[in-house]
């Protein structure tokens, strides 16, 4: 297929959002092709899933590098080797440097489990519950140098229900993530949304 934008998905674990993107990209008219899955953890379950789907899957163990810059150089090399155009971070548990983000600016997406700008960083579900929030959700945004601060592409809201704990709330948010991330990636791959 011509014209589909070659996309890499960066993961650190099971890659459930990556699986949602792979499923969406099976549609012949989907504007992005999931061409590569990269994990910073060689034991990430998502790598096996990607290989089963016939997608190139590469582990770049961050622990094998002296510092973040050399890890990111290795990552950048793999991305260029596979002619990657867009990057979708999906549960990628490494903070990318300003230099790396700048290099990929406007082509680097992330999904975050809160309604940004609320609850940047970690433990979003616990923090929403502690605050007594009535709603929570997820955000797809362009990555910029500042953590979880990039322009918002899409958001989905979910209610916080009585009796919720972090696990039940996280499960509800994850369902919403699997819906909006493929839509957001399609909007960017098609050129409908740009930074």
Tab-separated table of C-alpha atoms in Angstrom:
chain	number	residue	atom	x	y	z
A	1	UNK	CA	0.000	0.000	0.000
A	2	UNK	CA	1.286	3.440	-0.862
A	3	UNK	CA	0.740	6.463	1.268
A	4	UNK	CA	0.336	4.721	4.601
A	5	UNK	CA	2.625	6.334	7.141
A	6	UNK	CA	5.111	3.914	8.638
A	7	UNK	CA	4.575	3.963	12.392
A	8	UNK	CA	6.635	2.557	15.252
A	9	UNK	CA	4.974	1.743	18.569
A	10	UNK	CA	7.151	2.018	21.673
A	11	UNK	CA	6.159	-0.250	24.568
A	12	UNK	CA	7.523	-1.473	27.897
A	13	UNK	CA	5.043	-4.234	28.759
A	14	UNK	CA	2.137	-6.176	27.335
A	15	UNK	CA	1.348	-3.463	24.818
A	16	UNK	CA	-2.444	-3.467	24.978
A	17	UNK	CA	-2.629	-0.067	23.255
A	18	UNK	CA	-0.174	-1.335	20.638
A	19	UNK	CA	-2.555	-4.263	20.036
A	20	UNK	CA	-5.429	-1.800	19.544
A	21	UNK	CA	-3.339	0.146	17.013
A	22	UNK	CA	-2.348	-3.053	15.184
A	23	UNK	CA	-6.001	-4.114	15.001
A	24	UNK	CA	-7.066	-0.716	13.625
A	25	UNK	CA	-4.239	-0.705	11.062
A	26	UNK	CA	-5.539	-3.980	9.568
A	27	UNK	CA	-8.292	-1.961	7.878
A	28	UNK	CA	-7.226	-1.357	4.256
A	29	UNK	CA	-8.150	2.327	4.434
A	30	UNK	CA	-6.325	3.016	7.716
A	31	UNK	CA	-3.722	5.731	6.983
A	32	UNK	CA	-0.917	4.297	9.152
A	33	UNK	CA	0.952	1.005	8.968
A	34	UNK	CA	2.359	-0.426	12.203
A	35	UNK	CA	5.780	-1.247	10.778
A	36	UNK	CA	7.808	-1.678	13.967
A	37	UNK	CA	7.370	-2.358	17.680
A	38	UNK	CA	10.232	-1.421	20.003
A	39	UNK	CA	10.531	-2.172	23.712
A	40	UNK	CA	13.115	-0.992	26.214
A	41	UNK	CA	12.502	-4.285	28.058
A	42	UNK	CA	13.527	-7.521	26.297
A	43	UNK	CA	10.953	-9.478	28.345
A	44	UNK	CA	8.000	-7.289	27.287
A	45	UNK	CA	5.079	-9.540	26.345
A	46	UNK	CA	4.089	-7.155	23.568
A	47	UNK	CA	7.177	-8.091	21.527
A	48	UNK	CA	5.927	-11.662	21.159
A	49	UNK	CA	2.491	-10.431	20.133
A	50	UNK	CA	3.994	-8.152	17.460
A	51	UNK	CA	6.097	-10.988	16.032
A	52	UNK	CA	3.009	-13.254	15.912
A	53	UNK	CA	1.328	-10.526	13.821
A	54	UNK	CA	4.269	-10.460	11.406
A	55	UNK	CA	5.487	-7.067	12.650
A	56	UNK	CA	9.190	-6.387	13.137
A	57	UNK	CA	9.803	-6.317	16.902
A	58	UNK	CA	13.035	-5.067	18.469
A	59	UNK	CA	14.212	-4.935	22.076
A	60	UNK	CA	16.616	-2.154	22.970
A	61	UNK	CA	17.393	-2.796	26.634
A	62	UNK	CA	17.936	0.609	28.256
A	63	UNK	CA	19.988	-1.099	30.991
A	64	UNK	CA	22.608	-2.066	28.398
A	65	UNK	CA	23.510	1.591	27.764
A	66	UNK	CA	25.692	3.886	29.821
A	67	UNK	CA	23.254	6.784	29.671
A	68	UNK	CA	20.022	8.029	28.153
A	69	UNK	CA	21.757	9.649	25.169
A	70	UNK	CA	23.365	6.402	23.977
A	71	UNK	CA	20.084	4.505	24.492
A	72	UNK	CA	18.211	7.123	22.468
A	73	UNK	CA	20.865	7.061	19.727
A	74	UNK	CA	20.333	3.304	19.409
A	75	UNK	CA	16.554	3.844	19.328
A	76	UNK	CA	16.865	6.583	16.700
A	77	UNK	CA	19.101	4.348	14.553
A	78	UNK	CA	16.540	1.512	14.596
A	79	UNK	CA	13.710	3.926	13.744
A	80	UNK	CA	15.628	5.309	10.745
A	81	UNK	CA	16.672	1.839	9.604
A	82	UNK	CA	12.964	0.944	9.319
A	83	UNK	CA	12.013	4.228	7.585
A	84	UNK	CA	9.710	5.202	10.427
A	85	UNK	CA	7.672	8.361	9.987
A	86	UNK	CA	5.504	8.440	13.129
A	87	UNK	CA	6.091	7.176	16.672
A	88	UNK	CA	3.282	6.163	19.028
A	89	UNK	CA	4.338	5.658	22.655
A	90	UNK	CA	2.038	3.102	24.272
A	91	UNK	CA	2.973	2.371	27.866
A	92	UNK	CA	6.609	3.220	27.150
A	93	UNK	CA	8.042	3.763	30.624
A	94	UNK	CA	11.078	5.859	29.706
A	95	UNK	CA	11.184	9.632	29.683
A	96	UNK	CA	12.576	10.777	26.340
A	97	UNK	CA	15.093	13.623	26.322
A	98	UNK	CA	14.350	17.060	24.938
A	99	UNK	CA	16.871	16.393	22.159
A	100	UNK	CA	15.092	13.202	21.047
A	101	UNK	CA	11.657	14.828	21.255
A	102	UNK	CA	12.878	17.811	19.235
A	103	UNK	CA	14.195	15.500	16.508
A	104	UNK	CA	10.766	13.847	16.165
A	105	UNK	CA	8.612	16.877	17.020
A	106	UNK	CA	5.165	16.686	15.444
A	107	UNK	CA	5.621	12.967	14.702
A	108	UNK	CA	5.755	11.686	18.287
A	109	UNK	CA	2.545	10.763	20.111
A	110	UNK	CA	1.795	9.533	23.590
A	111	UNK	CA	-1.293	8.300	25.399
A	112	UNK	CA	-1.640	9.320	29.029
A	113	UNK	CA	-4.153	7.908	31.533
A	114	UNK	CA	-5.715	11.174	32.698
A	115	UNK	CA	-7.547	14.184	31.322
A	116	UNK	CA	-4.501	16.374	30.832
A	117	UNK	CA	-3.482	18.872	32.067
A	118	UNK	CA	-4.755	17.129	35.215
A	119	UNK	CA	-2.521	14.427	36.726
A	120	UNK	CA	0.652	14.575	34.713
A	121	UNK	CA	3.172	11.846	35.509
A	122	UNK	CA	2.500	8.597	37.368
A	123	UNK	CA	-0.229	7.109	39.593
A	124	UNK	CA	-2.994	9.035	37.834
A	125	UNK	CA	-5.850	6.754	38.938
A	126	UNK	CA	-4.836	6.825	42.596
A	127	UNK	CA	-4.528	10.601	42.491
A	128	UNK	CA	-7.935	11.076	40.826
A	129	UNK	CA	-9.558	8.872	43.489
A	130	UNK	CA	-7.731	10.661	46.315
A	131	UNK	CA	-9.055	13.984	44.979
A	132	UNK	CA	-12.620	12.668	44.825
A	133	UNK	CA	-12.791	13.386	41.072
A	134	UNK	CA	-16.169	12.597	39.501
A	135	UNK	CA	-14.630	11.878	36.121
A	136	UNK	CA	-11.301	10.692	34.804
A	137	UNK	CA	-10.087	9.575	31.405
A	138	UNK	CA	-7.237	9.553	28.937
A	139	UNK	CA	-5.469	11.885	26.554
A	140	UNK	CA	-3.550	11.412	23.313
A	141	UNK	CA	-1.085	14.254	22.881
A	142	UNK	CA	1.909	15.303	20.825
A	143	UNK	CA	5.043	14.885	22.904
A	144	UNK	CA	7.101	17.961	23.730
A	145	UNK	CA	10.162	18.302	25.943
A	146	UNK	CA	8.042	18.978	29.040
A	147	UNK	CA	6.452	15.812	30.466
A	148	UNK	CA	2.770	15.301	29.517
A	149	UNK	CA	2.501	18.921	28.390
A	150	UNK	CA	2.169	18.650	24.599
A	151	UNK	CA	-0.804	19.776	22.500
A	152	UNK	CA	-3.850	17.531	22.976
A	153	UNK	CA	-5.035	15.501	19.990
A	154	UNK	CA	-7.924	13.590	21.593
A	155	UNK	CA	-9.475	12.915	24.999
A	156	UNK	CA	-12.029	10.470	26.351
A	157	UNK	CA	-13.860	10.864	29.638
A	158	UNK	CA	-14.970	8.053	31.926
A	159	UNK	CA	-17.030	8.359	35.099
A	160	UNK	CA	-15.524	7.618	38.496
A	161	UNK	CA	-18.047	5.252	40.079
A	162	UNK	CA	-18.806	4.700	43.766
A	163	UNK	CA	-16.619	1.898	45.098
A	164	UNK	CA	-13.952	2.350	42.412
A	165	UNK	CA	-10.402	1.511	43.305
A	166	UNK	CA	-7.341	2.209	41.161
A	167	UNK	CA	-7.671	-1.154	39.365
A	168	UNK	CA	-11.362	-0.800	38.398
A	169	UNK	CA	-10.848	2.802	37.320
A	170	UNK	CA	-7.724	1.891	35.322
A	171	UNK	CA	-9.630	-0.888	33.531
A	172	UNK	CA	-12.384	1.554	32.506
A	173	UNK	CA	-9.832	4.119	31.307
A	174	UNK	CA	-7.960	1.445	29.319
A	175	UNK	CA	-11.095	0.623	27.307
A	176	UNK	CA	-11.341	4.310	26.388
A	177	UNK	CA	-7.625	4.394	25.492
A	178	UNK	CA	-8.118	1.524	23.035
A	179	UNK	CA	-10.864	3.547	21.328
A	180	UNK	CA	-9.218	6.960	21.054
A	181	UNK	CA	-5.596	6.048	20.283
A	182	UNK	CA	-6.352	4.445	16.884
A	183	UNK	CA	-8.612	7.402	16.005
A	184	UNK	CA	-5.956	9.937	17.022
A	185	UNK	CA	-3.197	8.144	15.101
A	186	UNK	CA	-5.433	8.032	12.011
A	187	UNK	CA	-6.095	11.789	12.289
A	188	UNK	CA	-2.365	12.504	12.342
A	189	UNK	CA	-1.352	9.912	9.726
A	190	UNK	CA	-3.986	11.274	7.322
A	191	UNK	CA	-2.776	14.848	7.844
A	192	UNK	CA	-6.113	15.934	9.303
A	193	UNK	CA	-4.304	17.031	12.494
A	194	UNK	CA	-0.750	18.373	12.617
A	195	UNK	CA	1.386	20.052	15.250
